[in-house]
CSV table of C-alpha atoms in Angstrom, one decimal:
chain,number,residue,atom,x,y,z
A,239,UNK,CA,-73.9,-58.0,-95.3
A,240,UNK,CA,-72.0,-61.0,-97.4
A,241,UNK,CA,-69.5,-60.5,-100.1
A,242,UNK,CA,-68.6,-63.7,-102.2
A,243,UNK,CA,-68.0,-65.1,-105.7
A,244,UNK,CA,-70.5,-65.3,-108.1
A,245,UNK,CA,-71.8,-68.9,-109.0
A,246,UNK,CA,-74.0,-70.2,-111.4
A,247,UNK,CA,-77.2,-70.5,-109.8
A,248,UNK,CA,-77.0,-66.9,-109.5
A,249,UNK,CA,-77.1,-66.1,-113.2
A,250,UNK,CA,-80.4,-65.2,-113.0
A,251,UNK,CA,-80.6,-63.0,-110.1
A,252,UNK,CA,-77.5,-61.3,-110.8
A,253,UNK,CA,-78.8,-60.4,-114.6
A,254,UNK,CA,-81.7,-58.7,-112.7
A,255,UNK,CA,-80.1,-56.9,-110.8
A,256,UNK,CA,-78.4,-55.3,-113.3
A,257,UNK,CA,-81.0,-54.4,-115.5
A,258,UNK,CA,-82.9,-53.1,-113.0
A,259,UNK,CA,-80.8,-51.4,-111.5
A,260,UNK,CA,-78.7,-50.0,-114.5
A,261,UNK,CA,-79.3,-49.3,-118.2
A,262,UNK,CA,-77.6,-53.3,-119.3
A,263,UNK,CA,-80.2,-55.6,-120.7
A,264,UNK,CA,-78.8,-58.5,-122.0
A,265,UNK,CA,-80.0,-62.2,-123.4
A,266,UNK,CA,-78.5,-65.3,-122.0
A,267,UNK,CA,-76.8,-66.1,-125.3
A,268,UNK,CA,-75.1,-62.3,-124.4
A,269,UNK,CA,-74.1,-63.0,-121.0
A,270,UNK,CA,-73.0,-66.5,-121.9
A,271,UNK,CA,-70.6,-64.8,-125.0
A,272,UNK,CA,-69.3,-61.8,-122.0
A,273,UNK,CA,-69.0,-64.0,-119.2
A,274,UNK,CA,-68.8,-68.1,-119.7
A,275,UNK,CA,-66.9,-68.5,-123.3
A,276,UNK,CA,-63.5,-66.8,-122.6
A,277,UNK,CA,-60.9,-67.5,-119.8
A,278,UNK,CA,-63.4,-68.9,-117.6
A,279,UNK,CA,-60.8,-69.7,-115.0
A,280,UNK,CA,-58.9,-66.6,-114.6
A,281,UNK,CA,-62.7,-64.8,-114.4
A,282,UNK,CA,-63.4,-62.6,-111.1
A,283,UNK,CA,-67.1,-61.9,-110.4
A,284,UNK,CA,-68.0,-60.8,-106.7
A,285,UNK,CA,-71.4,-60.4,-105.4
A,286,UNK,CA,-72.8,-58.1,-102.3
A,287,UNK,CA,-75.6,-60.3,-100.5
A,288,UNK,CA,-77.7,-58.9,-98.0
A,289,UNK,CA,-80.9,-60.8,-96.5
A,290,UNK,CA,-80.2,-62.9,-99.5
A,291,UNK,CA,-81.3,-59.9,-101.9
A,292,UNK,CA,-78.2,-59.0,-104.2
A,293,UNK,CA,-77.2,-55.4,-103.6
A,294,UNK,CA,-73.5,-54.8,-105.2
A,295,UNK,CA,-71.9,-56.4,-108.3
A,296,UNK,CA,-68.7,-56.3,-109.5
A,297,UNK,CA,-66.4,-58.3,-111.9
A,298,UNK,CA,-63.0,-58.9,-113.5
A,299,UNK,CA,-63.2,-59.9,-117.4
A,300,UNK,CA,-59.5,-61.4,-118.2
A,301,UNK,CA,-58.1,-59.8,-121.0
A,302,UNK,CA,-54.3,-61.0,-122.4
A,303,UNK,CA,-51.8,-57.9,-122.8
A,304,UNK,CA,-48.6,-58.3,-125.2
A,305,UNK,CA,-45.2,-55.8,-124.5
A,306,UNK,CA,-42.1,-56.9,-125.9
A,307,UNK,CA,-43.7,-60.0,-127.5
A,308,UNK,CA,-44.7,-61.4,-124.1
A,309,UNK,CA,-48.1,-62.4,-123.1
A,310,UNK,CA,-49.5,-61.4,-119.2
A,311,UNK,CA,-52.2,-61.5,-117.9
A,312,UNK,CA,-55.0,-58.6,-117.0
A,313,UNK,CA,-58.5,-57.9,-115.9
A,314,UNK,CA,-61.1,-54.8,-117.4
A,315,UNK,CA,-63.4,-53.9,-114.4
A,316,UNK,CA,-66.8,-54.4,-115.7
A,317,UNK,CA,-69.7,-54.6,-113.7
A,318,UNK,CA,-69.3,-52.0,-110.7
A,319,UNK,CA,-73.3,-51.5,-109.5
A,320,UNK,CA,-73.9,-50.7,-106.0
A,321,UNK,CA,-77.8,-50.5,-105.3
A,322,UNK,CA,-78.6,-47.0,-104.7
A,323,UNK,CA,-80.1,-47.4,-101.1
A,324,UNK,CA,-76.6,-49.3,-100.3
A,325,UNK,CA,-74.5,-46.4,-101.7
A,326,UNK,CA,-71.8,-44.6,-99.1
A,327,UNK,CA,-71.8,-47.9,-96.8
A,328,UNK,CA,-69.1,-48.9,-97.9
A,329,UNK,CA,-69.9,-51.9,-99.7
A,330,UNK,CA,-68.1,-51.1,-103.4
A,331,UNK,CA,-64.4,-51.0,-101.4
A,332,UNK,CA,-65.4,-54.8,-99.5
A,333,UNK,CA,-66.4,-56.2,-103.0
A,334,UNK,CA,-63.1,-54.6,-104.3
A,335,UNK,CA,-61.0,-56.2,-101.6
A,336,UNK,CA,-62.4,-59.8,-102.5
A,337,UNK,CA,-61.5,-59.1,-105.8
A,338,UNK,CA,-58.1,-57.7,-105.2
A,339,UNK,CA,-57.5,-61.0,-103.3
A,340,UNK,CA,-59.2,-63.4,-106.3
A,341,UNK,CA,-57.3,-61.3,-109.1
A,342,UNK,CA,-54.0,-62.1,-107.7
A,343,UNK,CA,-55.0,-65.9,-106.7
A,344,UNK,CA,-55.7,-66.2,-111.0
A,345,UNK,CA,-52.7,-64.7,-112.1
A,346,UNK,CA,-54.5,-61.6,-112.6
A,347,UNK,CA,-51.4,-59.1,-112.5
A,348,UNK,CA,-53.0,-55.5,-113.1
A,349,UNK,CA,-56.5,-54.1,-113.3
A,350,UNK,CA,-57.8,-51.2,-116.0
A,351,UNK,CA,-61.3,-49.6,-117.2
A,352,UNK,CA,-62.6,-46.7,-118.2
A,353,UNK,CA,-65.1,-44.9,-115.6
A,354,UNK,CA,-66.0,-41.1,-114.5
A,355,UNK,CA,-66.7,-43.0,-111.1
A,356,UNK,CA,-63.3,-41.3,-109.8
A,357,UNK,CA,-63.8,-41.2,-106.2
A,358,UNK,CA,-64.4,-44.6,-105.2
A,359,UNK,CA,-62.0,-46.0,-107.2
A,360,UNK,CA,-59.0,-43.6,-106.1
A,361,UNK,CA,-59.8,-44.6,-102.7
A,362,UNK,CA,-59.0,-48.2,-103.7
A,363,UNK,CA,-55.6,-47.4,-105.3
A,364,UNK,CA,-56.6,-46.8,-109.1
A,365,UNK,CA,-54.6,-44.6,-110.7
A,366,UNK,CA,-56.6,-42.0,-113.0
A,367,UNK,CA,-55.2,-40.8,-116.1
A,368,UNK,CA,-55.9,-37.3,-117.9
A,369,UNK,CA,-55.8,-39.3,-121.4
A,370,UNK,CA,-59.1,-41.0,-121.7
A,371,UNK,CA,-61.0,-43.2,-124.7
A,372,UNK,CA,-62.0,-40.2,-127.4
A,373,UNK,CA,-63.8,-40.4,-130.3
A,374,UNK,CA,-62.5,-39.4,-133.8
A,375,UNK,CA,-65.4,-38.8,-136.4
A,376,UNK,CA,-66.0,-38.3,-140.1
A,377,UNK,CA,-68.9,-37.7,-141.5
A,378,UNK,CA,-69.6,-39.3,-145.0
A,379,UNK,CA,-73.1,-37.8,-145.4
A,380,UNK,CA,-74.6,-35.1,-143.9
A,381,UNK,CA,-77.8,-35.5,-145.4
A,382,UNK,CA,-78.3,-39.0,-144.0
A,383,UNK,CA,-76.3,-38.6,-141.1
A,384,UNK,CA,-78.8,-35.4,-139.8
A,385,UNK,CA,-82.0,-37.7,-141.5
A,386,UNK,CA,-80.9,-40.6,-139.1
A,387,UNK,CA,-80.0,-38.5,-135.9
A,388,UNK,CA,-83.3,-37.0,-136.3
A,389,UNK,CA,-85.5,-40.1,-136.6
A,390,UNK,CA,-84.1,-40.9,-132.8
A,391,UNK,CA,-83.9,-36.9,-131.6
A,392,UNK,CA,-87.4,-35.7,-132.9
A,393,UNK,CA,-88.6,-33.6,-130.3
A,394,UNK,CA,-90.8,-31.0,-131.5
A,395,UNK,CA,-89.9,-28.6,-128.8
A,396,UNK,CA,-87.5,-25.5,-129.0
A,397,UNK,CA,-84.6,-27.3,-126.9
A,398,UNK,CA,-85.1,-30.0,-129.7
A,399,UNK,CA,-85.1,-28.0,-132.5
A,400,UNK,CA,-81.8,-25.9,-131.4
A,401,UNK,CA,-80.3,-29.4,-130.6
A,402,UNK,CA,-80.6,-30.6,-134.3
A,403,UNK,CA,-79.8,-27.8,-135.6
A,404,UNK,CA,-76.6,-27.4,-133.4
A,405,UNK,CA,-76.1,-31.1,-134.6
A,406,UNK,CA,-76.4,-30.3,-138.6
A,407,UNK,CA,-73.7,-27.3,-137.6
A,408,UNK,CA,-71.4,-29.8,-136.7
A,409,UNK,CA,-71.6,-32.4,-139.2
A,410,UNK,CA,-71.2,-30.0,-141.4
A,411,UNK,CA,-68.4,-28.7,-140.1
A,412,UNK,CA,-66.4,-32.0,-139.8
A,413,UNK,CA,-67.5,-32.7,-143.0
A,414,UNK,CA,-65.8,-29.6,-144.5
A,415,UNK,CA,-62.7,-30.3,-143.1
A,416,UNK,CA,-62.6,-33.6,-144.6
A,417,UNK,CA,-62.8,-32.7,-147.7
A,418,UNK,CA,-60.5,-30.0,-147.6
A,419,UNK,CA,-58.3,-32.9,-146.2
A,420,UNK,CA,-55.0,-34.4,-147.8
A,421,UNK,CA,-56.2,-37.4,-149.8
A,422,UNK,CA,-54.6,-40.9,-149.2
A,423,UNK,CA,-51.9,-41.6,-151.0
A,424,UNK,CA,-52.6,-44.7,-153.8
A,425,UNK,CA,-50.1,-47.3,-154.1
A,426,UNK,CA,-50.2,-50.0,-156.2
A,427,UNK,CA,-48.6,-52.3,-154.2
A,428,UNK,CA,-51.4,-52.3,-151.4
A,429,UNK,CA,-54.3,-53.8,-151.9
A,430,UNK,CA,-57.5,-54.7,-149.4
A,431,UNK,CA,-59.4,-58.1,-148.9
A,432,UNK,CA,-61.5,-59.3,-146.1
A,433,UNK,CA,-60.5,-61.9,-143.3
A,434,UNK,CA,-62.5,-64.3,-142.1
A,435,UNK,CA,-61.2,-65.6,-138.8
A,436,UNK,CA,-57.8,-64.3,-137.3
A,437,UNK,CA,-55.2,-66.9,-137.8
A,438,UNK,CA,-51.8,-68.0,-137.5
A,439,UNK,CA,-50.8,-64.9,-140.1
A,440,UNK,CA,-52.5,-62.5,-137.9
A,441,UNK,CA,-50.8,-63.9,-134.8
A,442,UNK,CA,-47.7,-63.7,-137.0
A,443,UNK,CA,-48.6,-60.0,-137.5
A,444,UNK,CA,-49.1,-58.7,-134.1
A,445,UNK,CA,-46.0,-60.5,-133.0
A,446,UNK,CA,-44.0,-58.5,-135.1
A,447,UNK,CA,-45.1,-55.3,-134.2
A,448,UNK,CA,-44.6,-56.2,-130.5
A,449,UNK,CA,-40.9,-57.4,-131.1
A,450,UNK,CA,-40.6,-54.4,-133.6
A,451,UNK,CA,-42.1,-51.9,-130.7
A,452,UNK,CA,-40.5,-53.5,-127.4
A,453,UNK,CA,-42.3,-50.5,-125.2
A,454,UNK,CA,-45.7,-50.5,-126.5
A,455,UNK,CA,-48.5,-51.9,-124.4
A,456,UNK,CA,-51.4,-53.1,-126.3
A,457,UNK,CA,-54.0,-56.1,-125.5
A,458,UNK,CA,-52.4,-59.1,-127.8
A,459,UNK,CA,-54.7,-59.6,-130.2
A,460,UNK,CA,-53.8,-63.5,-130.6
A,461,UNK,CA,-56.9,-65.2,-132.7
A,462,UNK,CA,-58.3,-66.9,-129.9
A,463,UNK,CA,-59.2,-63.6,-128.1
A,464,UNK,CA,-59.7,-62.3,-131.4
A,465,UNK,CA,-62.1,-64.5,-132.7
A,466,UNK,CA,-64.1,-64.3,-129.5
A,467,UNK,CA,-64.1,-61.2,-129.2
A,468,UNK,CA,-64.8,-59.7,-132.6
A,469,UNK,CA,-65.9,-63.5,-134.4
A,470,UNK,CA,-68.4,-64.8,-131.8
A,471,UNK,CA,-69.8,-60.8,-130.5
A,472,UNK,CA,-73.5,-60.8,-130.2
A,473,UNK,CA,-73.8,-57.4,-130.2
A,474,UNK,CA,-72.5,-55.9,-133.5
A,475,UNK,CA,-72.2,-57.3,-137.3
A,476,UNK,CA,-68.3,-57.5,-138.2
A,477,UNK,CA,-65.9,-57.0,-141.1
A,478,UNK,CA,-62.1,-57.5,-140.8
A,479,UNK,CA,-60.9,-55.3,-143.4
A,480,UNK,CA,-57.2,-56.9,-144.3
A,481,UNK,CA,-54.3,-54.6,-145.9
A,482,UNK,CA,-51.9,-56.0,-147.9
A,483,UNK,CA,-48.5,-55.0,-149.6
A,484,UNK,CA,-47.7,-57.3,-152.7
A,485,UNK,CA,-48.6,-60.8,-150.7
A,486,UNK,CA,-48.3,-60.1,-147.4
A,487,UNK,CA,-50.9,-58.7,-144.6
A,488,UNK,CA,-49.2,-56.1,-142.9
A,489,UNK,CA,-52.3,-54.5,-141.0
A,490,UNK,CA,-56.0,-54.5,-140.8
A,491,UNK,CA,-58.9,-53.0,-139.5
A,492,UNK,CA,-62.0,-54.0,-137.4
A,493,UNK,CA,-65.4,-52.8,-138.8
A,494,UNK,CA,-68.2,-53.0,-136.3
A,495,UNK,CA,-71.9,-52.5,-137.7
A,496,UNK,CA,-75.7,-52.4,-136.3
A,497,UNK,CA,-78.8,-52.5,-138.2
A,498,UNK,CA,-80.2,-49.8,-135.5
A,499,UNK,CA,-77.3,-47.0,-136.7
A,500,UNK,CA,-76.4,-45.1,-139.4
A,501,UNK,CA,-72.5,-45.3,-137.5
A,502,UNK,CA,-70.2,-47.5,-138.6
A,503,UNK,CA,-67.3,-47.9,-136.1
A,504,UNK,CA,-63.9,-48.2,-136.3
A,505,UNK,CA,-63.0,-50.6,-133.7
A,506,UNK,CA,-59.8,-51.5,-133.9
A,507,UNK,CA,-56.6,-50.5,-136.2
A,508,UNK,CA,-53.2,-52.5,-136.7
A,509,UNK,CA,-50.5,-52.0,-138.6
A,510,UNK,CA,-46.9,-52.5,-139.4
A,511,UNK,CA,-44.6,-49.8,-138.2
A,512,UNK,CA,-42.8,-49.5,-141.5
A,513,UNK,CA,-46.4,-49.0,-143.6
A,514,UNK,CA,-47.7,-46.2,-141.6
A,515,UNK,CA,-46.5,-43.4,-144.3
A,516,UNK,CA,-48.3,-45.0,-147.3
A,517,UNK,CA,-50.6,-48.3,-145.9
A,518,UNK,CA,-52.2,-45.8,-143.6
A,519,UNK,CA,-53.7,-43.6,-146.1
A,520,UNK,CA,-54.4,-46.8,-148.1
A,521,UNK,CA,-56.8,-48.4,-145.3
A,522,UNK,CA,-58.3,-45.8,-144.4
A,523,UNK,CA,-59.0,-44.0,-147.2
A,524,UNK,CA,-60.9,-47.8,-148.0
A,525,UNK,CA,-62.3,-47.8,-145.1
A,526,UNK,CA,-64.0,-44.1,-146.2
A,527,UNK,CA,-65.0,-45.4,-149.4
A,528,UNK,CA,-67.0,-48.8,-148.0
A,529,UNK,CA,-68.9,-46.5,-145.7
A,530,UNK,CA,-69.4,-44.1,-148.3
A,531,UNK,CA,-70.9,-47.0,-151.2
A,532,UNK,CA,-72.8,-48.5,-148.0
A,533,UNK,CA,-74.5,-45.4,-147.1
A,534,UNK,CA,-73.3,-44.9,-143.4
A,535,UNK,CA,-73.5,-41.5,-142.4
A,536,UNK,CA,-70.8,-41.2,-140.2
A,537,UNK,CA,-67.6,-43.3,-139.5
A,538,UNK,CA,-66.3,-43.3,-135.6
A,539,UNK,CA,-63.1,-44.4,-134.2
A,540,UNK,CA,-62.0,-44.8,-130.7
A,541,UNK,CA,-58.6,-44.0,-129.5
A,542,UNK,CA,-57.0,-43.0,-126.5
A,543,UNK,CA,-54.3,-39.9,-127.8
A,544,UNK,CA,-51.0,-41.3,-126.2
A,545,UNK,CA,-47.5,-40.5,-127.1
A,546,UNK,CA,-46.0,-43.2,-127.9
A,547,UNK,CA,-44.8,-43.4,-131.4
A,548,UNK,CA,-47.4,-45.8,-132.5
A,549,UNK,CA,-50.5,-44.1,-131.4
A,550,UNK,CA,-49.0,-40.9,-132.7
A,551,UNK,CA,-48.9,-42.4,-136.1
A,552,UNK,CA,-52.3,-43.7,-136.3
A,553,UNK,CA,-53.6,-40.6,-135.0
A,554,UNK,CA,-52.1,-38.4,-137.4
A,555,UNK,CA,-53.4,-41.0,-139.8
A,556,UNK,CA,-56.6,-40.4,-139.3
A,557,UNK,CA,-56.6,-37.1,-139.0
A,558,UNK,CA,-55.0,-36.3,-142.1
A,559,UNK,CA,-57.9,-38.2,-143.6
A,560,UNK,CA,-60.6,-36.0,-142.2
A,561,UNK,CA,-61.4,-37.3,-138.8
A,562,UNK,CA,-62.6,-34.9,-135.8
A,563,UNK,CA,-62.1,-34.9,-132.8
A,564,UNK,CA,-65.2,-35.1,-130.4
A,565,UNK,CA,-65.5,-33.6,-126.8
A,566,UNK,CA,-65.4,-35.7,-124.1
A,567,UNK,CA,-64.1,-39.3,-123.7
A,568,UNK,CA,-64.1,-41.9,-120.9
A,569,UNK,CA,-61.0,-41.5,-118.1
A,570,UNK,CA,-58.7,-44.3,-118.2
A,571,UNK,CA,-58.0,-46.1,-114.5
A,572,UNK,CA,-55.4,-48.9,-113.8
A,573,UNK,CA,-53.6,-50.9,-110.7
A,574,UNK,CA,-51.4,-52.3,-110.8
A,575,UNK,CA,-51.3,-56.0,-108.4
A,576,UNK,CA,-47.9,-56.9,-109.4
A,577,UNK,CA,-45.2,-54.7,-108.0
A,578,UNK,CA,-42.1,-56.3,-109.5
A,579,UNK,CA,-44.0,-55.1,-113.1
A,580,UNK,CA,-45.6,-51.3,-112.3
A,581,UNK,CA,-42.2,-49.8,-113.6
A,582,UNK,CA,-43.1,-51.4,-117.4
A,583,UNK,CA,-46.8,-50.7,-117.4
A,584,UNK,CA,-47.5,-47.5,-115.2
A,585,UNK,CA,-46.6,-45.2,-117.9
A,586,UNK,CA,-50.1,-44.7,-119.9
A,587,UNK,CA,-48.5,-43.2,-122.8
A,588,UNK,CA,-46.8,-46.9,-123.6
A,589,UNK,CA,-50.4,-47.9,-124.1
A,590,UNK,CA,-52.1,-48.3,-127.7
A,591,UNK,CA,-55.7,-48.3,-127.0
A,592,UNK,CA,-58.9,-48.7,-129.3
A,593,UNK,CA,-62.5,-49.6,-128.8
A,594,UNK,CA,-61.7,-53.2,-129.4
A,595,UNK,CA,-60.6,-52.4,-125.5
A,596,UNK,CA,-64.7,-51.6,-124.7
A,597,UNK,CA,-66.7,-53.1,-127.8
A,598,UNK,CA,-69.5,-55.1,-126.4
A,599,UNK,CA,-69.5,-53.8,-123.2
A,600,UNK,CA,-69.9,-50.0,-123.8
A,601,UNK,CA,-70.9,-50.6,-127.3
A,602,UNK,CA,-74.0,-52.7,-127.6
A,603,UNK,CA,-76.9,-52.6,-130.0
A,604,UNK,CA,-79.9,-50.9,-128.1
């Protein structure tokens, strides 16, 4: 058995082992936007080799973080596949130990994901959190949410039936409470436009909050990540829905839409501190209406329910407008390589975390 860095040539093996071996199909154009257009350098991708067949997979995707308006450097685990004959032979903890070793040679100075694979990664030295990635849901139309849901859930049989109408129960349900919701508050003084690349205003913007917020750990959303990550995705259509007070953007919010569902997501939301009481209700309560005039059936945003003040507010935000709360979510996990740092980042309820963390990973079009 060999363990050793991706390289080009094996593009094409690696991509089928992961589709075969997992439910990832991508195009080259795909792969090319995940894994050769960002922080090439600073990548990590490890391969398991054995008789020259690849049998284990597992990569680093660089991804900048901003606390106290300073920029380090991290890495989302992406790409953990052992092939299921392989499995309990330790292979996953020898491809983690190359990785280890790569992440720290590229500056790499603490690893996160989201997985319910707990076991191997504990025995690595991930720490697991109780606070995982949830979705928050409201439901413009039940009509054509239930219509849609049904077109892709139309099984004939009992189980099926009881299914959808377990389904209609609960979009009717979160629809209720949203409209027995508080409204948004209007203010004259906000007003909404579209962006069309982040910039040096939005870097302006998320600078501020971070100097504003010294403890809050968030990825910095500086418009080269930004416009790679949201501008160039392959996966999903995008709007970048920009709020405004007078002149000035003080906040926006990332729109992420597929042809193939009737959910438009909520991918990201940021925001001045001192515009949460009345910006807030402004964006989102746009945000409702565009889904509402564009026929989506259901709106869904991603957020991990920390404590720190910031995700509190947003929260609250959203719930105030009518959003639910779903069961389930995916666990958080982070390690931390740097030592003279784990006393500033160990503390998961510093973190502000949306699906712009996961989109185009997670989140693809199917």
């Amino acid at each position: 058995m060999h363990f050793r860095s991706m390289e080009r040539k094996d593009q094409d093996s690696v991509m089928a082992f992961i589709e075969n071996n997992s439910s990832k199909k991508r195009s080259l154009s795909e792969w090319d936007w995940e894994f050769n257009l960002y922080n090439q350098l600073q990548q990590v991708f490890v391969v398991a080799e054995e008789n020259n067949d690849i049998i284990g997979t597992q990569a680093l995707l660089p991804i900048p973080l901003i606390r106290a308006g300073k920029t380090i450097l991290s890495a989302k685990s992406e790409e953990t596949l052992v092939h299921q004959e392989q499995r309990g032979k330790n292979v996953f903890s020898q491809m983690y130990a190359l990785v280890f070793a790569k992440a720290i040679s590229n500056g790499i100075q603490m690893i996160w994901g989201f997985t319910g694979a707990n076991k191997p990664f504990s025995k690595i030295g991930f720490s697991f959190f109780d606070k995982g990635l949830s979705n928050y849901w409201y439901v413009t139309s039940v009509t054509l949410a239930y219509k849609q849901y049904c077109l892709h859930n139309g099984q004939k049989t009992l189980k099926g039936i009881l299914k959808r109408l377990i389904y209609l129960l609960i979009l009717s349900f979160i629809k209720i409470k949203g409209v027995l919701s508080f409204p948004g508050s209007k203010n004259i003084k906000y007003h909404i436009a579209l962006l069309n690349e982040f910039d040096a205003v939005t870097d302006q913007l998320k600078n501020s909050i971070s100097r504003d917020l010294p403890d809050l750990i968030t990825v910095d959303r500086d418009s080269q990540f930004m416009n790679w990550r949201v501008g160039q995705n392959p996966y999903y259509d995008h709007q970048v829905v920009g709020l405004y007070h007078i002149s000035e953007l003080v906040g926006y919010a990332v729109l992420a839409m597929s042809e193939h569902s009737w959910i438009l997501d909520i991918m990201d939301i940021v925001l001045r501190p001192d515009h949460f009481e009345h910006g807030l209700p402004a964006l989102v309560d746009e945000l409702q209406m565009f889904a509402t005039k564009q026929k989506w059936g259901c709106i869904n945003f991603q957020l991990m329910p920390c404590s720190n003040e910031y995700s509190v507010k947003v929260l609250a935000g959203v719930k105030k407008a009518g959003f639910f709360r779903s069961i389930g979510g995916m666990q958080f996990i982070l390690k931390i390589l740097n030592n003279n740092i784990k006393h500033l980042y160990q503390d998961v309820n510093k973190w502000y975390v949306t699906g712009i963390m996961t989109e185009g990973i997670v989140h693809r079009k199917q």
